[in-house]
Short mmCIF file of C-alpha atoms in Angstrom, two decimals:
data_model
loop_
_atom_site.label_atom_id
_atom_site.label_comp_id
_atom_site.label_asym_id
_atom_site.label_seq_id
_atom_site.Cartn_x
_atom_site.Cartn_y
_atom_site.Cartn_z
CA UNK Y 1 -11.59 12.62 20.46
CA UNK Y 2 -10.99 13.78 16.77
CA UNK Y 3 -9.29 11.32 14.95
CA UNK Y 4 -6.58 13.40 12.64
CA UNK Y 5 -5.41 12.03 9.28
CA UNK Y 6 -2.03 10.49 7.55
CA UNK Y 7 -1.96 14.17 7.03
CA UNK Y 8 -2.39 15.81 10.28
CA UNK Y 9 0.76 13.36 11.68
CA UNK Y 10 3.28 13.93 9.56
CA UNK Y 11 2.60 17.41 10.12
CA UNK Y 12 2.55 18.60 13.06
CA UNK Y 13 5.61 16.50 13.75
CA UNK Y 14 9.84 16.83 12.64
CA UNK Y 15 10.53 14.69 10.20
CA UNK Y 16 13.82 14.00 12.53
CA UNK Y 17 11.06 12.69 14.90
CA UNK Y 18 10.26 10.58 12.43
CA UNK Y 19 13.98 8.98 11.08
CA UNK Y 20 14.81 8.28 14.78
CA UNK Y 21 11.40 6.12 15.39
CA UNK Y 22 11.89 4.24 11.77
CA UNK Y 23 15.11 3.47 12.88
CA UNK Y 24 14.32 2.10 16.58
CA UNK Y 25 11.24 0.04 15.02
CA UNK Y 26 12.16 -0.94 11.51
CA UNK Y 27 15.96 -1.36 11.94
CA UNK Y 28 15.84 1.50 8.20
CA UNK Y 29 19.97 2.30 7.74
CA UNK Y 30 21.79 6.26 7.58
CA UNK Y 31 22.08 5.63 3.69
CA UNK Y 32 17.70 5.34 2.94
CA UNK Y 33 17.16 8.35 5.28
CA UNK Y 34 17.56 10.61 2.84
CA UNK Y 35 14.68 8.48 0.15
CA UNK Y 36 12.14 9.12 3.11
CA UNK Y 37 13.34 12.86 3.51
CA UNK Y 38 11.87 13.43 0.32
CA UNK Y 39 8.90 10.87 0.57
CA UNK Y 40 8.16 12.69 3.29
CA UNK Y 41 7.99 16.10 1.50
CA UNK Y 42 6.40 14.62 -1.60
CA UNK Y 43 3.84 13.35 0.72
CA UNK Y 44 2.62 16.48 2.56
CA UNK Y 45 2.51 17.85 -0.81
CA UNK Y 46 0.12 15.86 -2.42
CA UNK Y 47 -3.30 17.38 -3.12
CA UNK Y 48 -6.47 17.31 -0.44
CA UNK Y 49 -8.66 13.84 -2.03
CA UNK Y 50 -11.32 12.93 0.42
CA UNK Y 51 -9.96 8.96 0.96
CA UNK Y 52 -12.77 6.53 1.99
CA UNK Y 53 -12.15 4.35 5.34
CA UNK Y 54 -10.26 4.25 7.74
CA UNK Y 55 -6.39 3.51 8.83
CA UNK Y 56 -6.08 1.57 11.55
CA UNK Y 57 -2.47 0.19 13.18
CA UNK Y 58 -2.02 -2.32 15.18
CA UNK Y 59 0.15 -2.72 18.44
CA UNK Y 60 3.03 -4.18 16.74
CA UNK Y 61 4.91 -1.42 14.05
CA UNK Y 62 5.58 -4.69 11.90
CA UNK Y 63 2.25 -5.36 11.04
CA UNK Y 64 0.87 -3.26 7.98
CA UNK Y 65 -1.48 -0.62 9.63
CA UNK Y 66 -5.45 -1.81 7.56
CA UNK Y 67 -6.39 0.15 4.90
CA UNK Y 68 -3.24 1.12 3.80
CA UNK Y 69 -3.66 -0.79 0.35
CA UNK Y 70 -3.41 1.91 -1.94
CA UNK Y 71 -1.26 4.58 -3.16
CA UNK Y 72 0.30 7.12 -0.91
CA UNK Y 73 -2.19 9.35 -2.80
CA UNK Y 74 -4.77 7.44 -1.34
CA UNK Y 75 -3.91 7.38 2.29
CA UNK Y 76 -3.06 11.10 2.94
CA UNK Y 77 -6.27 12.10 3.86
CA UNK Y 78 -7.52 9.33 5.24
CA UNK Y 79 -7.95 8.95 8.82
CA UNK Y 80 -6.06 6.45 11.87
CA UNK Y 81 -7.17 5.12 13.94
CA UNK Y 82 -5.06 3.60 17.03
CA UNK Y 83 -4.29 4.12 20.90
CA UNK Y 84 -0.60 5.61 20.29
CA UNK Y 85 0.21 8.75 21.64
CA UNK Y 86 3.20 9.85 20.35
CA UNK Y 87 2.45 10.97 16.90
CA UNK Y 88 6.13 10.41 15.77
CA UNK Y 89 5.69 6.84 16.19
CA UNK Y 90 2.91 6.70 14.29
CA UNK Y 91 3.78 8.70 11.45
CA UNK Y 92 6.76 6.96 11.81
CA UNK Y 93 4.64 3.74 10.83
CA UNK Y 94 2.54 5.28 8.40
CA UNK Y 95 5.62 6.31 6.57
CA UNK Y 96 7.64 3.34 6.47
CA UNK Y 97 3.97 1.08 5.46
CA UNK Y 98 2.96 3.51 2.42
CA UNK Y 99 6.54 3.11 0.75
CA UNK Y 100 5.83 -0.85 0.54
CA UNK Y 101 5.84 -1.10 -3.02
CA UNK Y 102 7.41 2.01 -4.57
CA UNK Y 103 8.95 5.39 -2.98
CA UNK Y 104 6.99 7.18 -5.85
CA UNK Y 105 3.22 8.46 -5.77
CA UNK Y 106 0.39 7.81 -7.98
CA UNK Y 107 0.84 11.22 -9.40
CA UNK Y 108 4.09 10.68 -10.18
CA UNK Y 109 3.71 7.05 -11.71
CA UNK Y 110 0.76 8.49 -14.51
CA UNK Y 111 1.99 12.08 -15.10
CA UNK Y 112 5.31 9.76 -16.19
CA UNK Y 113 2.72 8.01 -17.75
CA UNK Y 114 0.98 10.42 -19.61
CA UNK Y 115 4.26 11.57 -20.66
CA UNK Y 116 5.24 8.62 -22.15
CA UNK Y 117 1.86 8.23 -24.36
CA UNK Y 118 1.79 11.60 -25.44
CA UNK Y 119 5.35 11.01 -26.67
CA UNK Y 120 3.95 7.42 -28.89
CA UNK Y 121 1.63 9.76 -30.34
CA UNK Y 122 3.52 11.99 -31.41
CA UNK Y 123 5.20 9.48 -33.59
CA UNK Y 124 8.26 12.22 -31.73
CA UNK Y 125 11.57 9.69 -32.60
CA UNK Y 126 13.94 11.88 -30.74
CA UNK Y 127 11.67 12.54 -28.01
CA UNK Y 128 11.03 8.78 -27.20
CA UNK Y 129 15.12 8.50 -27.43
CA UNK Y 130 15.75 11.35 -24.59
CA UNK Y 131 12.61 9.54 -22.79
CA UNK Y 132 14.45 6.01 -22.69
CA UNK Y 133 17.77 7.09 -21.65
CA UNK Y 134 16.76 8.79 -19.24
CA UNK Y 135 14.17 5.83 -18.38
CA UNK Y 136 17.22 3.74 -18.03
CA UNK Y 137 19.56 6.32 -15.98
CA UNK Y 138 21.47 4.55 -12.75
CA UNK Y 139 19.33 5.96 -10.09
CA UNK Y 140 22.32 6.66 -6.96
CA UNK Y 141 19.96 5.43 -4.52
CA UNK Y 142 18.29 3.00 -7.11
CA UNK Y 143 20.05 0.04 -5.01
CA UNK Y 144 19.35 1.08 -1.32
CA UNK Y 145 15.73 1.75 -2.89
CA UNK Y 146 15.12 -1.86 -3.90
CA UNK Y 147 16.78 -3.52 -0.82
CA UNK Y 148 14.55 -1.66 1.74
CA UNK Y 149 10.73 -2.14 -0.80
CA UNK Y 150 12.68 -5.69 0.12
CA UNK Y 151 12.82 -5.81 3.97
CA UNK Y 152 9.56 -4.47 3.32
CA UNK Y 153 8.28 -7.15 1.39
CA UNK Y 154 9.89 -9.85 3.14
CA UNK Y 155 8.30 -8.20 6.81
CA UNK Y 156 4.93 -8.45 4.93
CA UNK Y 157 5.41 -11.70 4.33
CA UNK Y 158 6.36 -13.14 7.20
CA UNK Y 159 4.19 -11.79 9.44
CA UNK Y 160 1.59 -12.96 7.42
CA UNK Y 161 2.90 -16.45 7.27
CA UNK Y 162 3.08 -16.14 10.52
CA UNK Y 163 -1.01 -15.17 11.28
CA UNK Y 164 -1.92 -18.50 8.52
CA UNK Y 165 -1.98 -21.86 11.32
CA UNK Y 166 -2.78 -25.25 9.35
CA UNK Y 167 -4.77 -26.25 11.80
CA UNK Y 168 -7.27 -23.36 10.96
CA UNK Y 169 -9.17 -23.50 7.22
CA UNK Y 170 -9.92 -19.78 8.08
CA UNK Y 171 -4.95 -19.61 7.51
CA UNK Y 172 -6.07 -20.37 3.80
CA UNK Y 173 -7.63 -17.21 3.16
CA UNK Y 174 -6.00 -15.13 5.56
CA UNK Y 175 -3.33 -15.63 2.94
CA UNK Y 176 -5.82 -14.97 0.00
CA UNK Y 177 -6.47 -11.78 1.67
CA UNK Y 178 -2.56 -10.67 2.59
CA UNK Y 179 -2.20 -11.08 -1.17
CA UNK Y 180 -4.89 -9.44 -2.57
CA UNK Y 181 -4.19 -6.43 0.25
CA UNK Y 182 -1.08 -6.38 -0.77
CA UNK Y 183 -2.06 -6.26 -4.85
CA UNK Y 184 -4.87 -3.45 -4.33
CA UNK Y 185 -1.16 -1.72 -3.40
CA UNK Y 186 -0.40 -2.00 -6.81
CA UNK Y 187 -3.92 -1.13 -8.94
CA UNK Y 188 -5.21 1.46 -7.06
CA UNK Y 189 -2.42 3.98 -7.74
CA UNK Y 190 0.00 2.17 -9.29
CA UNK Y 191 -1.56 0.32 -12.13
CA UNK Y 192 -1.79 0.74 -15.75
CA UNK Y 193 -5.29 0.16 -17.33
CA UNK Y 194 -8.25 2.02 -16.76
CA UNK Y 195 -9.95 -0.53 -14.67
CA UNK Y 196 -7.21 0.25 -12.32
CA UNK Y 197 -10.16 2.02 -9.93
CA UNK Y 198 -13.09 -0.68 -10.16
CA UNK Y 199 -10.52 -4.69 -9.76
CA UNK Y 200 -9.27 -2.50 -6.96
CA UNK Y 201 -12.30 -2.04 -5.94
CA UNK Y 202 -12.90 -5.32 -6.57
CA UNK Y 203 -10.08 -6.71 -4.48
CA UNK Y 204 -11.44 -4.83 -0.87
CA UNK Y 205 -14.77 -6.56 -1.50
CA UNK Y 206 -12.91 -10.25 -1.24
CA UNK Y 207 -12.09 -9.42 1.17
CA UNK Y 208 -14.30 -7.80 3.30
CA UNK Y 209 -16.34 -11.04 2.44
CA UNK Y 210 -13.27 -13.33 3.57
CA UNK Y 211 -13.44 -11.29 7.06
CA UNK Y 212 -16.91 -11.29 7.15
CA UNK Y 213 -16.54 -16.07 6.18
CA UNK Y 214 -13.69 -16.18 8.36
CA UNK Y 215 -14.93 -14.23 11.58
CA UNK Y 216 -15.82 -18.17 13.73
CA UNK Y 217 -14.10 -21.52 13.07
CA UNK Y 218 -17.75 -23.53 12.17
CA UNK Y 219 -18.84 -21.31 9.46
CA UNK Y 220 -22.67 -20.53 9.90
CA UNK Y 221 -25.07 -20.63 7.12
CA UNK Y 222 -24.31 -16.45 6.75
CA UNK Y 223 -20.63 -16.95 7.18
CA UNK Y 224 -21.76 -19.98 3.58
CA UNK Y 225 -22.97 -17.67 1.48
CA UNK Y 226 -20.40 -15.56 2.09
CA UNK Y 227 -18.43 -17.36 0.76
CA UNK Y 228 -19.99 -18.28 -2.29
CA UNK Y 229 -19.86 -15.01 -2.51
CA UNK Y 230 -16.79 -14.85 -2.58
CA UNK Y 231 -15.87 -17.83 -4.88
CA UNK Y 232 -18.22 -16.42 -7.31
CA UNK Y 233 -16.23 -13.44 -7.54
CA UNK Y 234 -13.20 -14.32 -7.89
CA UNK Y 235 -14.26 -16.85 -10.40
CA UNK Y 236 -15.43 -14.11 -12.56
CA UNK Y 237 -12.90 -11.56 -12.31
CA UNK Y 238 -9.42 -13.39 -10.95
CA UNK Y 239 -7.85 -13.78 -14.87
CA UNK Y 240 -9.27 -10.29 -14.96
CA UNK Y 241 -6.32 -8.72 -12.28
CA UNK Y 242 -3.61 -8.26 -14.19
CA UNK Y 243 -1.99 -4.96 -15.86
#
């Protein structure tokens, strides 16, 4: 059966059904519902983009699906691999975890950054003052958004440490992999520097090396080569992964 994309799942569901699944599986309060309504609409209006890779849903909604480490602009047209048949449930999990870092899109972030840079380049003090005033204006739903993001972050890390056994050396690298995946979500869409895509690609490579090196508790020669390459990349690149 042909896999559907994130966008196709959202398109075929009523928002009310998606919201019911979000509330049931993640206990998001009613106060945050208007934020999800807006976010749902923003994602559906994103331009089509060729997206590499696949999003893989696990059997537990509290675990962030594999392949969701990017801004929603890079996720919306990804194929989704899942055994679930309830489209509203799948949409709920995808919509929930797509907003792990923020409820804005990469396009919104980049448009705002470009607007700011245009003002700086124009040396227009009045325009700069207006921009700064608008940027500090209170968002009536700001605290609700922050609380939702905080809940997701706690869930992300709770699940991470729950799957990192202290009696297994691979748990160390699993935590590192999750940190890289978390940071990739920021780099691929929300970082400001020019090389953010290349940084995200290198992080992705490190994650793949960790997967290969930790396939078995007793590493063979191939796994050891992967570990060597992983640490070489980290030695060369990790101090550059800042924004």
